[in-house]
Amino acid sequence: MKSHQLSDFYEVDALFNEEERAVRDTVRQFVTEKFMPRIREDYRAGRFPVELIPQMGELGLLGSNIEGYDCPGMSHVVYGIIQRELERGDSGLRSFSSVQGSLVMYPIATFGSEEQKQRWLPRLARGEAIGCYGLTEADHGSDPGAMETTARRVGDHWILNGAKMWITNGSIADLAVVFAKTDEGIRGFLVEKGFEGFTAPEIRHKWSLRASVTSELVFQDCAVPAENMLPGTSSLKQALMCLNQARYGIAWGALGAAAACLEEAMAFAQQRIQFRRPVASFQLIQTKLTEMVTELTKGQLLALQLGRLKDQGKATPARVSLAKRNNVYHARAIARTAREILAAGGITDEYHSGRHMTNLESVLTYEGTHDIQGLIVGAALTGHEAFA
Ligand code: TGC
Ligand code: FAD
């Protein structure tokens, strides 16, 4: 079976319209031609390919579903397809786009002042400015409402103190969207690179997402001008609204990583000879491949229907969490099974499945862990919150 038939077994892509198919092909070509030739070296070096950012902007891959202010204004399904094709390359490439679009441009577009939108959105869409999103702290991950970072109003400034942890893009960002506790509740702030009292040291030596920048954000009496507060923020709710956007993209993105692993495992199984036969001819390998195709296909149907619901304004947080939870979990299982089929070779970077496998460990954890997504769905189903 040809690889596109294998990774689209139920012809789900045939349900795409012309624009959706065109975007899929453009992003796949970009990833194949510009990203794949360099990912091994970037991953080994622990480096994000910043050189590709302007082209991502040109292609409309940054904040593709944000409208106005020179942003692409495409549908949520198109946004999902973009995330899927980026993550076929690497979860770190998709992370960059997720953070820029869903966690930086979305809050500015939704909670920002007219001046903030005009100043930042066009530059972020073009990739001329890079953003990051600071919610998590070292001691407060799943429970961000317990954050300790504070912002105190002094004259025409807010003074920020505290630290955020595990922040994607942190050290390369021109702008950090940071949530902090104030006397009036949790509010969002636009903290700019170079503000006195603000540093963003990079976290090195990761096993996972090595081609993505992860950092700490430290605020020591950092003075942020009053006009940099996001006026539409007043509680944790607005921070959580951003997460719905990014979790939605991840539900699609994980499918890209899974498809890449499936295709790699199948190609290997067909050409690898043991006991005088291709290993693809063994029953145990075939049931592994069947399981992989089954879960990928189910995930694709889930993502597309979620996308159509989102375009109709019906993607509730629980619907988004269900898809993020399911698709990442099964993508991780698919990547592990691919590595198993690749056997010894699969533990080296001659193959990509091992890289996807370790990346997906982060994806399962960030944007709310697998179990937190389960509790979000459980609360919506039963009416009983079980977080504490
Ligand atoms: P809780 O009391 O339940 O909620 C507070 C208020 O917010 C409302 N709400 C939501 N609104 C919109 N969307 C959602 N998903 C919402 N979830 C809750 C809720 O209705 C309430 O509103 P109101 O009007 O009554 O005030 O809040 P809680 O403190 O009990 O926490 C709930 C919980 C555990 C679900 C939440 O905090 C959570 O989702 N925890 C997981 C944390 C997380 O996902 N962090 C992600 C950080 S960003 C990241 O990982 C980026 S990775 C980027 C990359 O590289 O791709
Ligand atoms: P904890 O919350 O300490 O959880 C520990 C364990 O306890 C987990 O298994 C969890 O599922 C479980 N647990 C917690 N609460 C419960 C409960 N009530 N019931 C049952 N089990 C529970 N954050 C940002 O703000 N911005 C970013 O850009 C960002 N990027 C990231 C990039 C990477 C590579 C990584 C790894 C993380 C990133 N994060 C970011 C942080 C991420 O969102 C958190 O790691 C995640 O929310 C989990 O928090 P934690 O690691 O502190 O785990």
PDB file of C-alpha atoms in Angstrom, residues 57-256:
ATOM      1  CA  GLY A  57       5.242  33.822   8.401  1.00  0.00           C
ATOM      2  CA  GLU A  58       5.152  34.196   4.606  1.00  0.00           C
ATOM      3  CA  LEU A  59       3.235  30.931   4.282  1.00  0.00           C
ATOM      4  CA  GLY A  60       0.626  32.052   6.846  1.00  0.00           C
ATOM      5  CA  LEU A  61       1.573  29.386   9.401  1.00  0.00           C
ATOM      6  CA  LEU A  62       1.646  31.802  12.364  1.00  0.00           C
ATOM      7  CA  GLY A  63      -1.767  32.621  13.833  1.00  0.00           C
ATOM      8  CA  SER A  64      -3.459  31.303  10.699  1.00  0.00           C
ATOM      9  CA  ASN A  65      -6.923  31.422  12.319  1.00  0.00           C
ATOM     10  CA  ILE A  66      -6.552  34.952  13.722  1.00  0.00           C
ATOM     11  CA  GLU A  67      -8.526  37.599  11.804  1.00  0.00           C
ATOM     12  CA  GLY A  68      -7.579  41.185  10.943  1.00  0.00           C
ATOM     13  CA  TYR A  69      -4.306  43.039  11.596  1.00  0.00           C
ATOM     14  CA  ASP A  70      -2.609  41.375   8.571  1.00  0.00           C
ATOM     15  CA  CYS A  71      -3.277  37.902  10.000  1.00  0.00           C
ATOM     16  CA  PRO A  72      -4.302  35.062   7.642  1.00  0.00           C
ATOM     17  CA  GLY A  73      -7.867  34.674   9.025  1.00  0.00           C
ATOM     18  CA  MET A  74      -8.287  31.082   7.841  1.00  0.00           C
ATOM     19  CA  SER A  75     -10.653  28.493   9.314  1.00  0.00           C
ATOM     20  CA  HIS A  76      -9.963  26.407  12.414  1.00  0.00           C
ATOM     21  CA  VAL A  77      -9.831  23.274  10.265  1.00  0.00           C
ATOM     22  CA  VAL A  78      -7.079  24.863   8.170  1.00  0.00           C
ATOM     23  CA  TYR A  79      -5.263  25.784  11.388  1.00  0.00           C
ATOM     24  CA  GLY A  80      -5.479  22.133  12.469  1.00  0.00           C
ATOM     25  CA  ILE A  81      -4.155  20.859   9.146  1.00  0.00           C
ATOM     26  CA  ILE A  82      -1.191  23.233   9.449  1.00  0.00           C
ATOM     27  CA  GLN A  83      -0.383  21.897  12.924  1.00  0.00           C
ATOM     28  CA  ARG A  84      -0.633  18.311  11.666  1.00  0.00           C
ATOM     29  CA  GLU A  85       1.744  18.905   8.796  1.00  0.00           C
ATOM     30  CA  LEU A  86       4.253  20.788  10.969  1.00  0.00           C
ATOM     31  CA  GLU A  87       4.307  17.980  13.529  1.00  0.00           C
ATOM     32  CA  ARG A  88       4.925  15.425  10.758  1.00  0.00           C
ATOM     33  CA  GLY A  89       8.320  17.121  10.839  1.00  0.00           C
ATOM     34  CA  ASP A  90       8.780  17.551  14.583  1.00  0.00           C
ATOM     35  CA  SER A  91       6.648  18.386  17.620  1.00  0.00           C
ATOM     36  CA  GLY A  92       9.003  21.311  18.287  1.00  0.00           C
ATOM     37  CA  LEU A  93       8.155  22.917  14.952  1.00  0.00           C
ATOM     38  CA  ARG A  94       4.451  22.616  15.746  1.00  0.00           C
ATOM     39  CA  SER A  95       5.077  23.892  19.298  1.00  0.00           C
ATOM     40  CA  PHE A  96       6.613  27.058  17.898  1.00  0.00           C
ATOM     41  CA  SER A  97       3.552  27.695  15.756  1.00  0.00           C
ATOM     42  CA  SER A  98       1.119  26.700  18.569  1.00  0.00           C
ATOM     43  CA  VAL A  99       2.664  29.112  21.034  1.00  0.00           C
ATOM     44  CA  GLN A 100       2.949  31.990  18.572  1.00  0.00           C
ATOM     45  CA  GLY A 101      -0.612  31.621  17.264  1.00  0.00           C
ATOM     46  CA  SER A 102      -2.716  30.182  20.074  1.00  0.00           C
ATOM     47  CA  LEU A 103      -0.929  31.412  23.175  1.00  0.00           C
ATOM     48  CA  VAL A 104       0.416  34.806  22.105  1.00  0.00           C
ATOM     49  CA  MET A 105      -1.570  36.132  19.127  1.00  0.00           C
ATOM     50  CA  TYR A 106      -4.904  34.744  20.383  1.00  0.00           C
ATOM     51  CA  PRO A 107      -4.753  36.499  23.805  1.00  0.00           C
ATOM     52  CA  ILE A 108      -3.637  39.760  22.207  1.00  0.00           C
ATOM     53  CA  ALA A 109      -6.439  39.515  19.615  1.00  0.00           C
ATOM     54  CA  THR A 110      -9.029  38.528  22.253  1.00  0.00           C
ATOM     55  CA  PHE A 111      -8.029  40.460  25.380  1.00  0.00           C
ATOM     56  CA  GLY A 112      -5.715  43.173  24.028  1.00  0.00           C
ATOM     57  CA  SER A 113      -6.240  46.906  23.504  1.00  0.00           C
ATOM     58  CA  GLU A 114      -6.447  48.349  19.981  1.00  0.00           C
ATOM     59  CA  GLU A 115      -2.879  49.684  20.364  1.00  0.00           C
ATOM     60  CA  GLN A 116      -1.551  46.302  21.507  1.00  0.00           C
ATOM     61  CA  LYS A 117      -3.200  44.554  18.534  1.00  0.00           C
ATOM     62  CA  GLN A 118      -1.867  47.061  16.019  1.00  0.00           C
ATOM     63  CA  ARG A 119       1.603  46.986  17.482  1.00  0.00           C
ATOM     64  CA  TRP A 120       2.071  43.240  17.810  1.00  0.00           C
ATOM     65  CA  LEU A 121      -0.253  41.152  15.649  1.00  0.00           C
ATOM     66  CA  PRO A 122       1.125  42.036  12.177  1.00  0.00           C
ATOM     67  CA  ARG A 123       4.715  41.474  13.310  1.00  0.00           C
ATOM     68  CA  LEU A 124       3.896  38.190  15.041  1.00  0.00           C
ATOM     69  CA  ALA A 125       1.997  36.955  11.953  1.00  0.00           C
ATOM     70  CA  ARG A 126       4.977  37.745   9.716  1.00  0.00           C
ATOM     71  CA  GLY A 127       7.430  36.120  12.106  1.00  0.00           C
ATOM     72  CA  GLU A 128       9.227  39.432  12.655  1.00  0.00           C
ATOM     73  CA  ALA A 129       8.564  39.093  16.377  1.00  0.00           C
ATOM     74  CA  ILE A 130       8.551  35.904  18.447  1.00  0.00           C
ATOM     75  CA  GLY A 131       6.243  35.332  21.395  1.00  0.00           C
ATOM     76  CA  CYS A 132       6.050  33.046  24.424  1.00  0.00           C
ATOM     77  CA  TYR A 133       3.385  32.312  27.037  1.00  0.00           C
ATOM     78  CA  GLY A 134       4.125  32.161  30.756  1.00  0.00           C
ATOM     79  CA  LEU A 135       1.540  30.456  32.938  1.00  0.00           C
ATOM     80  CA  THR A 136       3.284  27.466  34.566  1.00  0.00           C
ATOM     81  CA  GLU A 137       5.582  27.938  37.568  1.00  0.00           C
ATOM     82  CA  ALA A 138       8.088  25.494  39.030  1.00  0.00           C
ATOM     83  CA  ASP A 139       5.724  24.638  41.910  1.00  0.00           C
ATOM     84  CA  HIS A 140       2.416  25.147  40.072  1.00  0.00           C
ATOM     85  CA  GLY A 141       1.891  23.191  36.852  1.00  0.00           C
ATOM     86  CA  SER A 142      -1.481  21.433  36.742  1.00  0.00           C
ATOM     87  CA  ASP A 143      -2.855  23.950  39.243  1.00  0.00           C
ATOM     88  CA  PRO A 144      -1.906  27.318  37.722  1.00  0.00           C
ATOM     89  CA  GLY A 145      -4.489  29.122  39.876  1.00  0.00           C
ATOM     90  CA  ALA A 146      -2.048  28.711  42.777  1.00  0.00           C
ATOM     91  CA  MET A 147       0.595  30.816  40.997  1.00  0.00           C
ATOM     92  CA  GLU A 148       2.923  32.949  43.101  1.00  0.00           C
ATOM     93  CA  THR A 149       4.055  35.496  40.524  1.00  0.00           C
ATOM     94  CA  THR A 150       2.629  38.884  41.472  1.00  0.00           C
ATOM     95  CA  ALA A 151       2.031  42.220  39.769  1.00  0.00           C
ATOM     96  CA  ARG A 152       1.663  45.310  41.950  1.00  0.00           C
ATOM     97  CA  ARG A 153       0.430  48.629  40.545  1.00  0.00           C
ATOM     98  CA  VAL A 154       2.826  51.502  41.277  1.00  0.00           C
ATOM     99  CA  GLY A 155       1.958  54.743  39.453  1.00  0.00           C
ATOM    100  CA  ASP A 156       1.860  54.139  35.704  1.00  0.00           C
ATOM    101  CA  HIS A 157       3.634  50.760  35.945  1.00  0.00           C
ATOM    102  CA  TRP A 158       3.011  47.227  37.209  1.00  0.00           C
ATOM    103  CA  ILE A 159       5.892  45.698  39.153  1.00  0.00           C
ATOM    104  CA  LEU A 160       6.269  41.969  38.472  1.00  0.00           C
ATOM    105  CA  ASN A 161       8.005  39.536  40.816  1.00  0.00           C
ATOM    106  CA  GLY A 162       8.269  35.749  40.498  1.00  0.00           C
ATOM    107  CA  ALA A 163       9.254  33.162  37.898  1.00  0.00           C
ATOM    108  CA  LYS A 164       7.650  31.036  35.199  1.00  0.00           C
ATOM    109  CA  MET A 165       9.007  27.621  34.262  1.00  0.00           C
ATOM    110  CA  TRP A 166       9.083  25.351  31.182  1.00  0.00           C
ATOM    111  CA  ILE A 167       8.276  28.172  28.775  1.00  0.00           C
ATOM    112  CA  THR A 168       8.462  27.329  25.063  1.00  0.00           C
ATOM    113  CA  ASN A 169      10.311  29.980  22.981  1.00  0.00           C
ATOM    114  CA  GLY A 170      11.219  31.870  26.200  1.00  0.00           C
ATOM    115  CA  SER A 171      14.859  32.731  25.466  1.00  0.00           C
ATOM    116  CA  ILE A 172      14.241  33.673  21.816  1.00  0.00           C
ATOM    117  CA  ALA A 173      11.053  35.645  22.427  1.00  0.00           C
ATOM    118  CA  ASP A 174      10.648  39.384  21.864  1.00  0.00           C
ATOM    119  CA  LEU A 175       7.429  39.307  23.858  1.00  0.00           C
ATOM    120  CA  ALA A 176       6.152  37.222  26.774  1.00  0.00           C
ATOM    121  CA  VAL A 177       2.441  36.974  27.615  1.00  0.00           C
ATOM    122  CA  VAL A 178       2.678  36.510  31.381  1.00  0.00           C
ATOM    123  CA  PHE A 179      -0.088  35.840  33.898  1.00  0.00           C
ATOM    124  CA  ALA A 180       0.373  37.200  37.415  1.00  0.00           C
ATOM    125  CA  LYS A 181      -1.700  37.707  40.548  1.00  0.00           C
ATOM    126  CA  THR A 182      -2.835  41.263  41.274  1.00  0.00           C
ATOM    127  CA  ASP A 183      -5.130  42.752  43.937  1.00  0.00           C
ATOM    128  CA  GLU A 184      -7.842  42.650  41.256  1.00  0.00           C
ATOM    129  CA  GLY A 185      -7.357  38.974  40.298  1.00  0.00           C
ATOM    130  CA  ILE A 186      -5.095  37.218  37.776  1.00  0.00           C
ATOM    131  CA  ARG A 187      -4.201  39.447  34.830  1.00  0.00           C
ATOM    132  CA  GLY A 188      -2.138  39.072  31.678  1.00  0.00           C
ATOM    133  CA  PHE A 189       0.859  41.292  30.855  1.00  0.00           C
ATOM    134  CA  LEU A 190       2.954  41.878  27.745  1.00  0.00           C
ATOM    135  CA  VAL A 191       6.529  41.736  29.004  1.00  0.00           C
ATOM    136  CA  GLU A 192       9.027  42.814  26.375  1.00  0.00           C
ATOM    137  CA  LYS A 193      12.551  41.531  25.893  1.00  0.00           C
ATOM    138  CA  GLY A 194      14.989  43.990  27.429  1.00  0.00           C
ATOM    139  CA  PHE A 195      12.690  45.238  30.211  1.00  0.00           C
ATOM    140  CA  GLU A 196      14.829  45.758  33.289  1.00  0.00           C
ATOM    141  CA  GLY A 197      14.435  42.943  35.834  1.00  0.00           C
ATOM    142  CA  PHE A 198      13.349  40.393  33.200  1.00  0.00           C
ATOM    143  CA  THR A 199      15.571  37.471  32.164  1.00  0.00           C
ATOM    144  CA  ALA A 200      14.847  34.231  30.295  1.00  0.00           C
ATOM    145  CA  PRO A 201      17.527  31.585  30.907  1.00  0.00           C
ATOM    146  CA  GLU A 202      17.257  28.533  28.666  1.00  0.00           C
ATOM    147  CA  ILE A 203      16.658  25.033  30.102  1.00  0.00           C
ATOM    148  CA  ARG A 204      19.211  22.697  28.493  1.00  0.00           C
ATOM    149  CA  HIS A 205      19.909  18.951  28.458  1.00  0.00           C
ATOM    150  CA  LYS A 206      16.396  17.805  27.564  1.00  0.00           C
ATOM    151  CA  TRP A 207      15.599  14.231  26.454  1.00  0.00           C
ATOM    152  CA  SER A 208      12.555  15.527  24.577  1.00  0.00           C
ATOM    153  CA  LEU A 209      11.706  18.423  22.251  1.00  0.00           C
ATOM    154  CA  ARG A 210      15.380  19.119  21.721  1.00  0.00           C
ATOM    155  CA  ALA A 211      14.663  21.191  18.589  1.00  0.00           C
ATOM    156  CA  SER A 212      12.503  23.579  20.624  1.00  0.00           C
ATOM    157  CA  VAL A 213      13.564  26.288  23.038  1.00  0.00           C
ATOM    158  CA  THR A 214      12.343  25.823  26.634  1.00  0.00           C
ATOM    159  CA  SER A 215      13.134  28.457  29.260  1.00  0.00           C
ATOM    160  CA  GLU A 216      12.532  29.969  32.619  1.00  0.00           C
ATOM    161  CA  LEU A 217      11.164  33.532  32.822  1.00  0.00           C
ATOM    162  CA  VAL A 218      12.417  35.447  35.854  1.00  0.00           C
ATOM    163  CA  PHE A 219      10.949  38.766  37.080  1.00  0.00           C
ATOM    164  CA  GLN A 220      12.769  40.762  39.737  1.00  0.00           C
ATOM    165  CA  ASP A 221      10.993  44.058  40.353  1.00  0.00           C
ATOM    166  CA  CYS A 222      10.350  44.168  36.631  1.00  0.00           C
ATOM    167  CA  ALA A 223       8.496  47.396  35.740  1.00  0.00           C
ATOM    168  CA  VAL A 224       5.901  46.870  33.015  1.00  0.00           C
ATOM    169  CA  PRO A 225       4.143  49.983  31.648  1.00  0.00           C
ATOM    170  CA  ALA A 226       0.411  50.099  32.495  1.00  0.00           C
ATOM    171  CA  GLU A 227      -0.462  50.083  28.783  1.00  0.00           C
ATOM    172  CA  ASN A 228       1.128  46.580  28.527  1.00  0.00           C
ATOM    173  CA  MET A 229      -1.539  44.998  30.720  1.00  0.00           C
ATOM    174  CA  LEU A 230      -4.078  43.005  28.665  1.00  0.00           C
ATOM    175  CA  PRO A 231      -7.282  44.920  29.524  1.00  0.00           C
ATOM    176  CA  GLY A 232      -9.622  41.988  28.840  1.00  0.00           C
ATOM    177  CA  THR A 233      -8.021  39.766  31.491  1.00  0.00           C
ATOM    178  CA  SER A 234      -9.336  39.602  35.047  1.00  0.00           C
ATOM    179  CA  SER A 235      -9.039  35.956  36.197  1.00  0.00           C
ATOM    180  CA  LEU A 236      -7.570  32.539  35.430  1.00  0.00           C
ATOM    181  CA  LYS A 237     -10.409  31.996  32.956  1.00  0.00           C
ATOM    182  CA  GLN A 238      -8.720  34.048  30.220  1.00  0.00           C
ATOM    183  CA  ALA A 239      -5.479  32.078  30.603  1.00  0.00           C
ATOM    184  CA  LEU A 240      -7.463  28.839  30.304  1.00  0.00           C
ATOM    185  CA  MET A 241      -9.266  30.117  27.203  1.00  0.00           C
ATOM    186  CA  CYS A 242      -5.872  30.345  25.469  1.00  0.00           C
ATOM    187  CA  LEU A 243      -5.211  26.703  26.355  1.00  0.00           C
ATOM    188  CA  ASN A 244      -8.349  25.593  24.506  1.00  0.00           C
ATOM    189  CA  GLN A 245      -6.851  27.015  21.312  1.00  0.00           C
ATOM    190  CA  ALA A 246      -3.476  25.337  21.731  1.00  0.00           C
ATOM    191  CA  ARG A 247      -4.942  21.996  22.883  1.00  0.00           C
ATOM    192  CA  TYR A 248      -7.077  21.991  19.744  1.00  0.00           C
ATOM    193  CA  GLY A 249      -3.968  22.377  17.576  1.00  0.00           C
ATOM    194  CA  ILE A 250      -2.187  19.603  19.456  1.00  0.00           C
ATOM    195  CA  ALA A 251      -5.095  17.214  18.814  1.00  0.00           C
ATOM    196  CA  TRP A 252      -4.331  17.633  15.105  1.00  0.00           C
ATOM    197  CA  GLY A 253      -0.575  17.928  15.452  1.00  0.00           C
ATOM    198  CA  ALA A 254      -0.051  14.591  17.183  1.00  0.00           C
ATOM    199  CA  LEU A 255      -1.597  12.882  14.138  1.00  0.00           C
ATOM    200  CA  GLY A 256       1.243  14.196  11.986  1.00  0.00           C
TER     201      GLY A 256
END
